[in-house]
Amino acid sequence: MIEYRRGDLIEAFKRGDFHVIAHQANCFNTMGSGIAKQIRAEFPEAYEADCATVKGDASKLGGLTMCINNFGIIFNLYGQYNYGADPMQVYTKIDSLEEALANLRFMLIEFDYDGKIGLPKLGCGRGGESWDRVEPLVQSILGNDWHVIIYEL
């Protein structure tokens, strides 16, 4: 099930509305804009997990890193290689995002997680992808087994 809410994803995580949060990251260990920047500022351990990987390594595409803190688990999903500010550019690689979501699914099953998942519109802000392409992936990979809450500011 996918539910949409207006509000702050990070504040909802801190309130305990869900105990898993995931967002898209690039392969250059920046977490310097969009929701990634907010996560980096609020939860430096998520950035440390990102920085524990090799900067610029394209083999991260489709993978993920994670950290556990007092609020739950934060997943960095590697669905884009590069980054930038060109609004005409699509940085998200939809096949990599799909693979990262599948890896997230695997991890949630391994952890026997049965709670809610909080997400932004993955890959659609700074990543430039269309939610019309991403939403079906989220639904098919996560939405049939978990309550997924998509936050929009």
GROMACS .gro file of N, CA, C and O in nm, residues 34-133:
model
  400
   34GLY      N    1   1.893   1.851  -0.186
   34GLY     CA    2   1.766   1.781  -0.172
   34GLY      C    3   1.751   1.713  -0.037
   34GLY      O    4   1.810   1.755   0.063
   35ILE      N    5   1.675   1.607  -0.035
   35ILE     CA    6   1.650   1.533   0.090
   35ILE      C    7   1.779   1.472   0.143
   35ILE      O    8   1.797   1.459   0.265
   36ALA      N    9   1.871   1.435   0.054
   36ALA     CA   10   1.998   1.377   0.099
   36ALA      C   11   2.076   1.475   0.187
   36ALA      O   12   2.135   1.436   0.288
   37LYS      N   13   2.074   1.601   0.150
   37LYS     CA   14   2.142   1.704   0.229
   37LYS      C   15   2.079   1.715   0.368
   37LYS      O   16   2.150   1.729   0.468
   38GLN      N   17   1.947   1.708   0.373
   38GLN     CA   18   1.877   1.715   0.502
   38GLN      C   19   1.910   1.593   0.587
   38GLN      O   20   1.931   1.605   0.708
   39ILE      N   21   1.914   1.476   0.525
   39ILE     CA   22   1.948   1.354   0.598
   39ILE      C   23   2.092   1.362   0.649
   39ILE      O   24   2.120   1.328   0.764
   40ARG      N   25   2.181   1.410   0.565
   40ARG     CA   26   2.322   1.424   0.605
   40ARG      C   27   2.334   1.516   0.728
   40ARG      O   28   2.408   1.485   0.822
   41ALA      N   29   2.261   1.627   0.727
   41ALA     CA   30   2.269   1.722   0.838
   41ALA      C   31   2.209   1.665   0.966
   41ALA      O   32   2.263   1.684   1.076
   42GLU      N   33   2.098   1.595   0.953
   42GLU     CA   34   2.026   1.544   1.070
   42GLU      C   35   2.082   1.412   1.123
   42GLU      O   36   2.080   1.387   1.243
   43PHE      N   37   2.132   1.330   1.031
   43PHE     CA   38   2.180   1.197   1.067
   43PHE      C   39   2.318   1.174   1.003
   43PHE      O   40   2.329   1.105   0.902
   44PRO      N   41   2.422   1.230   1.059
   44PRO     CA   42   2.556   1.218   0.999
   44PRO      C   43   2.600   1.073   0.980
   44PRO      O   44   2.682   1.044   0.892
   45GLU      N   45   2.545   0.982   1.058
   45GLU     CA   46   2.582   0.842   1.042
   45GLU      C   47   2.540   0.787   0.905
   45GLU      O   48   2.603   0.695   0.852
   46ALA      N   49   2.435   0.843   0.846
   46ALA     CA   50   2.395   0.801   0.710
   46ALA      C   51   2.499   0.847   0.609
   46ALA      O   52   2.532   0.774   0.514
   47TYR      N   53   2.551   0.967   0.629
   47TYR     CA   54   2.657   1.018   0.542
   47TYR      C   55   2.786   0.938   0.562
   47TYR      O   56   2.855   0.907   0.465
   48GLU      N   57   2.815   0.901   0.685
   48GLU     CA   58   2.934   0.819   0.712
   48GLU      C   59   2.925   0.684   0.641
   48GLU      O   60   3.025   0.634   0.589
   49ALA      N   61   2.805   0.626   0.638
   49ALA     CA   62   2.786   0.499   0.566
   49ALA      C   63   2.812   0.519   0.416
   49ALA      O   64   2.873   0.433   0.351
   50ASP      N   65   2.767   0.632   0.362
   50ASP     CA   66   2.790   0.664   0.222
   50ASP      C   67   2.940   0.681   0.197
   50ASP      O   68   2.994   0.627   0.100
   51CYS      N   69   3.008   0.753   0.285
   51CYS     CA   70   3.151   0.781   0.268
   51CYS      C   71   3.239   0.657   0.290
   51CYS      O   72   3.357   0.659   0.253
   52ALA      N   73   3.184   0.553   0.347
   52ALA     CA   74   3.259   0.429   0.364
   52ALA      C   75   3.274   0.354   0.232
   52ALA      O   76   3.344   0.253   0.225
   53THR      N   77   3.208   0.403   0.128
   53THR     CA   78   3.219   0.344  -0.006
   53THR      C   79   3.317   0.427  -0.089
   53THR      O   80   3.351   0.540  -0.053
   54VAL      N   81   3.360   0.373  -0.201
   54VAL     CA   82   3.455   0.442  -0.288
   54VAL      C   83   3.384   0.551  -0.367
   54VAL      O   84   3.287   0.525  -0.439
   55LYS      N   85   3.434   0.673  -0.354
   55LYS     CA   86   3.378   0.788  -0.425
   55LYS      C   87   3.389   0.769  -0.576
   55LYS      O   88   3.495   0.735  -0.627
   56GLY      N   89   3.276   0.786  -0.645
   56GLY     CA   90   3.274   0.777  -0.791
   56GLY      C   91   3.269   0.635  -0.846
   56GLY      O   92   3.276   0.617  -0.968
   57ASP      N   93   3.253   0.538  -0.762
   57ASP     CA   94   3.252   0.397  -0.805
   57ASP      C   95   3.116   0.362  -0.865
   57ASP      O   96   3.016   0.351  -0.793
   58ALA      N   97   3.112   0.344  -0.995
   58ALA     CA   98   2.987   0.314  -1.064
   58ALA      C   99   2.929   0.178  -1.025
   58ALA      O  100   2.809   0.155  -1.045
   59SER      N  101   3.011   0.093  -0.967
   59SER     CA  102   2.958  -0.038  -0.928
   59SER      C  103   2.861  -0.027  -0.809
   59SER      O  104   2.792  -0.123  -0.777
   60LYS      N  105   2.853   0.089  -0.746
   60LYS     CA  106   2.755   0.110  -0.638
   60LYS      C  107   2.612   0.117  -0.693
   60LYS      O  108   2.517   0.094  -0.618
   61LEU      N  109   2.597   0.150  -0.822
   61LEU     CA  110   2.463   0.164  -0.881
   61LEU      C  111   2.382   0.037  -0.858
   61LEU      O  112   2.428  -0.074  -0.883
   62GLY      N  113   2.261   0.056  -0.807
   62GLY     CA  114   2.173  -0.056  -0.778
   62GLY      C  115   2.191  -0.111  -0.638
   62GLY      O  116   2.112  -0.192  -0.593
   63GLY      N  117   2.294  -0.065  -0.570
   63GLY     CA  118   2.320  -0.112  -0.434
   63GLY      C  119   2.266  -0.015  -0.330
   63GLY      O  120   2.191   0.077  -0.361
   64LEU      N  121   2.308  -0.036  -0.208
   64LEU     CA  122   2.266   0.051  -0.099
   64LEU      C  123   2.367   0.045   0.013
   64LEU      O  124   2.447  -0.047   0.021
   65THR      N  125   2.362   0.147   0.097
   65THR     CA  126   2.430   0.145   0.226
   65THR      C  127   2.325   0.177   0.330
   65THR      O  128   2.216   0.225   0.297
   66MET      N  129   2.359   0.151   0.455
   66MET     CA  130   2.261   0.173   0.559
   66MET      C  131   2.329   0.207   0.691
   66MET      O  132   2.447   0.181   0.708
   67CYS      N  133   2.251   0.264   0.779
   67CYS     CA  134   2.295   0.285   0.916
   67CYS      C  135   2.175   0.266   1.007
   67CYS      O  136   2.060   0.280   0.963
   68ILE      N  137   2.204   0.231   1.128
   68ILE     CA  138   2.099   0.215   1.229
   68ILE      C  139   2.125   0.319   1.336
   68ILE      O  140   2.239   0.339   1.380
   69ASN      N  141   2.018   0.389   1.375
   69ASN     CA  142   2.031   0.487   1.483
   69ASN      C  143   1.913   0.469   1.580
   69ASN      O  144   1.839   0.372   1.570
   70ASN      N  145   1.895   0.562   1.670
   70ASN     CA  146   1.790   0.552   1.771
   70ASN      C  147   1.649   0.556   1.713
   70ASN      O  148   1.554   0.517   1.780
   71PHE      N  149   1.634   0.605   1.591
   71PHE     CA  150   1.502   0.618   1.529
   71PHE      C  151   1.468   0.499   1.441
   71PHE      O  152   1.352   0.475   1.412
   72GLY      N  153   1.570   0.427   1.394
   72GLY     CA  154   1.546   0.315   1.305
   72GLY      C  155   1.660   0.296   1.207
   72GLY      O  156   1.777   0.312   1.243
   73ILE      N  157   1.626   0.267   1.083
   73ILE     CA  158   1.726   0.237   0.980
   73ILE      C  159   1.713   0.337   0.867
   73ILE      O  160   1.602   0.364   0.819
   74ILE      N  161   1.825   0.389   0.821
   74ILE     CA  162   1.830   0.479   0.706
   74ILE      C  163   1.905   0.407   0.595
   74ILE      O  164   2.016   0.359   0.616
   75PHE      N  165   1.842   0.402   0.477
   75PHE     CA  166   1.904   0.340   0.361
   75PHE      C  167   1.937   0.446   0.257
   75PHE      O  168   1.851   0.528   0.222
   76ASN      N  169   2.061   0.443   0.208
   76ASN     CA  170   2.104   0.524   0.094
   76ASN      C  171   2.095   0.433  -0.029
   76ASN      O  172   2.169   0.335  -0.037
   77LEU      N  173   2.005   0.464  -0.120
   77LEU     CA  174   1.987   0.383  -0.240
   77LEU      C  175   2.063   0.446  -0.356
   77LEU      O  176   2.039   0.563  -0.389
   78TYR      N  177   2.150   0.370  -0.420
   78TYR     CA  178   2.231   0.425  -0.528
   78TYR      C  179   2.160   0.408  -0.662
   78TYR      O  180   2.177   0.309  -0.731
   79GLY      N  181   2.081   0.509  -0.694
   79GLY     CA  182   2.002   0.509  -0.817
   79GLY      C  183   2.047   0.612  -0.918
   79GLY      O  184   1.983   0.631  -1.020
   80GLN      N  185   2.157   0.680  -0.889
   80GLN     CA  186   2.211   0.775  -0.987
   80GLN      C  187   2.362   0.776  -0.972
   80GLN      O  188   2.415   0.762  -0.863
   81TYR      N  189   2.429   0.793  -1.086
   81TYR     CA  190   2.574   0.797  -1.082
   81TYR      C  191   2.621   0.937  -1.047
   81TYR      O  192   2.684   0.958  -0.945
   82ASN      N  193   2.589   1.032  -1.131
   82ASN     CA  194   2.637   1.167  -1.117
   82ASN      C  195   2.529   1.257  -1.058
   82ASN      O  196   2.419   1.212  -1.029
   83TYR      N  197   2.559   1.382  -1.042
   83TYR     CA  198   2.464   1.478  -0.988
   83TYR      C  199   2.486   1.612  -1.056
   83TYR      O  200   2.587   1.635  -1.122
   84GLY      N  201   2.393   1.701  -1.039
   84GLY     CA  202   2.405   1.835  -1.095
   84GLY      C  203   2.278   1.914  -1.068
   84GLY      O  204   2.187   1.866  -1.000
   85ALA      N  205   2.275   2.033  -1.123
   85ALA     CA  206   2.162   2.123  -1.099
   85ALA      C  207   2.086   2.157  -1.228
   85ALA      O  208   2.001   2.244  -1.226
   86ASP      N  209   2.115   2.088  -1.335
   86ASP     CA  210   2.047   2.115  -1.462
   86ASP      C  211   1.906   2.056  -1.457
   86ASP      O  212   1.890   1.934  -1.455
   87PRO      N  213   1.803   2.141  -1.455
   87PRO     CA  214   1.666   2.089  -1.445
   87PRO      C  215   1.620   2.012  -1.569
   87PRO      O  216   1.519   1.943  -1.565
   88MET      N  217   1.695   2.021  -1.676
   88MET     CA  218   1.661   1.946  -1.798
   88MET      C  219   1.727   1.809  -1.801
   88MET      O  220   1.698   1.728  -1.888
   89GLN      N  221   1.817   1.784  -1.709
   89GLN     CA  222   1.892   1.658  -1.704
   89GLN      C  223   1.823   1.557  -1.611
   89GLN      O  224   1.780   1.593  -1.503
   90VAL      N  225   1.816   1.433  -1.655
   90VAL     CA  226   1.769   1.325  -1.568
   90VAL      C  227   1.892   1.249  -1.521
   90VAL      O  228   1.960   1.184  -1.599
   91TYR      N  229   1.921   1.262  -1.392
   91TYR     CA  230   2.038   1.197  -1.333
   91TYR      C  231   2.003   1.056  -1.284
   91TYR      O  232   2.091   0.971  -1.276
   92THR      N  233   1.878   1.034  -1.249
   92THR     CA  234   1.836   0.902  -1.201
   92THR      C  235   1.847   0.801  -1.314
   92THR      O  236   1.805   0.826  -1.426
   93LYS      N  237   1.904   0.686  -1.282
   93LYS     CA  238   1.908   0.573  -1.375
   93LYS      C  239   1.801   0.477  -1.324
   93LYS      O  240   1.819   0.411  -1.222
   94ILE      N  241   1.690   0.471  -1.396
   94ILE     CA  242   1.571   0.400  -1.349
   94ILE      C  243   1.599   0.253  -1.322
   94ILE      O  244   1.549   0.196  -1.225
   95ASP      N  245   1.684   0.190  -1.404
   95ASP     CA  246   1.715   0.049  -1.380
   95ASP      C  247   1.798   0.032  -1.253
   95ASP      O  248   1.780  -0.067  -1.180
   96SER      N  249   1.885   0.126  -1.223
   96SER     CA  250   1.963   0.120  -1.099
   96SER      C  251   1.875   0.144  -0.978
   96SER      O  252   1.892   0.078  -0.875
   97LEU      N  253   1.782   0.237  -0.989
   97LEU     CA  254   1.690   0.262  -0.879
   97LEU      C  255   1.604   0.138  -0.855
   97LEU      O  256   1.582   0.099  -0.740
   98GLU      N  257   1.559   0.074  -0.960
   98GLU     CA  258   1.480  -0.048  -0.946
   98GLU      C  259   1.560  -0.157  -0.873
   98GLU      O  260   1.510  -0.224  -0.783
   99GLU      N  261   1.686  -0.172  -0.911
   99GLU     CA  262   1.771  -0.272  -0.846
   99GLU      C  263   1.795  -0.236  -0.699
   99GLU      O  264   1.794  -0.324  -0.612
  100ALA      N  265   1.815  -0.107  -0.670
  100ALA     CA  266   1.835  -0.064  -0.532
  100ALA      C  267   1.710  -0.091  -0.449
  100ALA      O  268   1.720  -0.134  -0.333
  101LEU      N  269   1.593  -0.068  -0.507
  101LEU     CA  270   1.468  -0.099  -0.436
  101LEU      C  271   1.455  -0.248  -0.409
  101LEU      O  272   1.410  -0.290  -0.302
  102ALA      N  273   1.497  -0.330  -0.505
  102ALA     CA  274   1.494  -0.475  -0.486
  102ALA      C  275   1.590  -0.515  -0.374
  102ALA      O  276   1.558  -0.603  -0.292
  103ASN      N  277   1.705  -0.450  -0.367
  103ASN     CA  278   1.799  -0.477  -0.258
  103ASN      C  279   1.743  -0.430  -0.124
  103ASN      O  280   1.764  -0.497  -0.022
  104LEU      N  281   1.672  -0.320  -0.125
  104LEU     CA  282   1.605  -0.273  -0.003
  104LEU      C  283   1.503  -0.378   0.042
  104LEU      O  284   1.497  -0.413   0.159
  105ARG      N  285   1.425  -0.426  -0.051
  105ARG     CA  286   1.327  -0.531  -0.020
  105ARG      C  287   1.394  -0.651   0.046
  105ARG      O  288   1.348  -0.702   0.148
  106PHE      N  289   1.504  -0.695  -0.013
  106PHE     CA  290   1.578  -0.808   0.041
  106PHE      C  291   1.621  -0.780   0.185
  106PHE      O  292   1.607  -0.866   0.273
  107MET      N  293   1.674  -0.661   0.210
  107MET     CA  294   1.719  -0.626   0.345
  107MET      C  295   1.603  -0.624   0.444
  107MET      O  296   1.615  -0.672   0.556
  108LEU      N  297   1.490  -0.570   0.403
  108LEU     CA  298   1.374  -0.564   0.492
  108LEU      C  299   1.325  -0.704   0.527
  108LEU      O  300   1.285  -0.731   0.640
  109ILE      N  301   1.330  -0.793   0.431
  109ILE     CA  302   1.292  -0.933   0.457
  109ILE      C  303   1.393  -0.996   0.552
  109ILE      O  304   1.356  -1.065   0.647
  110GLU      N  305   1.522  -0.972   0.529
  110GLU     CA  306   1.626  -1.027   0.616
  110GLU      C  307   1.609  -0.978   0.760
  110GLU      O  308   1.632  -1.053   0.854
  111PHE      N  309   1.571  -0.852   0.776
  111PHE     CA  310   1.549  -0.795   0.909
  111PHE      C  311   1.413  -0.832   0.967
  111PHE      O  312   1.382  -0.794   1.079
  112ASP      N  313   1.333  -0.902   0.888
  112ASP     CA  314   1.198  -0.939   0.931
  112ASP      C  315   1.117  -0.814   0.970
  112ASP      O  316   1.043  -0.814   1.067
  113TYR      N  317   1.135  -0.709   0.890
  113TYR     CA  318   1.070  -0.581   0.919
  113TYR      C  319   0.925  -0.586   0.872
  113TYR      O  320   0.897  -0.621   0.758
  114ASP      N  321   0.834  -0.550   0.961
  114ASP     CA  322   0.692  -0.552   0.925
  114ASP      C  323   0.623  -0.418   0.949
  114ASP      O  324   0.502  -0.410   0.955
  115GLY      N  325   0.702  -0.312   0.962
  115GLY     CA  326   0.646  -0.179   0.987
  115GLY      C  327   0.630  -0.097   0.860
  115GLY      O  328   0.636  -0.147   0.748
  116LYS      N  329   0.615   0.031   0.879
  116LYS     CA  330   0.597   0.126   0.770
  116LYS      C  331   0.733   0.173   0.720
  116LYS      O  332   0.832   0.170   0.792
  117ILE      N  333   0.733   0.222   0.594
  117ILE     CA  334   0.853   0.274   0.531
  117ILE      C  335   0.824   0.416   0.486
  117ILE      O  336   0.723   0.441   0.421
  118GLY      N  337   0.913   0.509   0.518
  118GLY     CA  338   0.899   0.647   0.475
  118GLY      C  339   0.994   0.677   0.360
  118GLY      O  340   1.113   0.646   0.367
  119LEU      N  341   0.940   0.735   0.254
  119LEU     CA  342   1.019   0.769   0.136
  119LEU      C  343   0.985   0.909   0.086
  119LEU      O  344   0.870   0.952   0.097
  120PRO      N  345   1.082   0.975   0.024
  120PRO     CA  346   1.048   1.091  -0.059
  120PRO      C  347   1.007   1.036  -0.195
  120PRO      O  348   1.006   0.914  -0.215
  121LYS      N  349   0.976   1.122  -0.289
  121LYS     CA  350   0.954   1.077  -0.427
  121LYS      C  351   1.092   1.046  -0.485
  121LYS      O  352   1.157   1.131  -0.544
  122LEU      N  353   1.134   0.922  -0.464
  122LEU     CA  354   1.269   0.877  -0.499
  122LEU      C  355   1.309   0.913  -0.641
  122LEU      O  356   1.237   0.882  -0.737
  123GLY      N  357   1.425   0.976  -0.654
  123GLY     CA  358   1.481   1.005  -0.786
  123GLY      C  359   1.413   1.114  -0.864
  123GLY      O  360   1.451   1.141  -0.977
  124CYS      N  361   1.314   1.178  -0.805
  124CYS     CA  362   1.233   1.273  -0.881
  124CYS      C  363   1.267   1.419  -0.853
  124CYS      O  364   1.237   1.505  -0.935
  125GLY      N  365   1.325   1.448  -0.740
  125GLY     CA  366   1.361   1.586  -0.710
  125GLY      C  367   1.486   1.622  -0.787
  125GLY      O  368   1.483   1.646  -0.908
  126ARG      N  369   1.599   1.619  -0.720
  126ARG     CA  370   1.727   1.652  -0.783
  126ARG      C  371   1.766   1.547  -0.888
  126ARG      O  372   1.845   1.577  -0.977
  127GLY      N  373   1.711   1.427  -0.877
  127GLY     CA  374   1.742   1.322  -0.974
  127GLY      C  375   1.675   1.342  -1.108
  127GLY      O  376   1.717   1.285  -1.209
  128GLY      N  377   1.566   1.421  -1.112
  128GLY     CA  378   1.503   1.459  -1.237
  128GLY      C  379   1.410   1.358  -1.301
  128GLY      O  380   1.354   1.382  -1.407
  129GLU      N  381   1.388   1.244  -1.239
  129GLU     CA  382   1.302   1.142  -1.298
  129GLU      C  383   1.155   1.177  -1.274
  129GLU      O  384   1.121   1.255  -1.187
  130SER      N  385   1.068   1.117  -1.352
  130SER     CA  386   0.924   1.136  -1.340
  130SER      C  387   0.866   1.035  -1.240
  130SER      O  388   0.897   0.916  -1.247
  131TRP      N  389   0.781   1.084  -1.150
  131TRP     CA  390   0.717   0.995  -1.054
  131TRP      C  391   0.629   0.893  -1.125
  131TRP      O  392   0.610   0.781  -1.074
  132ASP      N  393   0.580   0.924  -1.243
  132ASP     CA  394   0.501   0.829  -1.320
  132ASP      C  395   0.582   0.703  -1.354
  132ASP      O  396   0.525   0.596  -1.375
  133ARG      N  397   0.712   0.716  -1.361
  133ARG     CA  398   0.798   0.600  -1.388
  133ARG      C  399   0.843   0.531  -1.260
  133ARG      O  400   0.865   0.410  -1.259
   0.00000   0.00000   0.00000
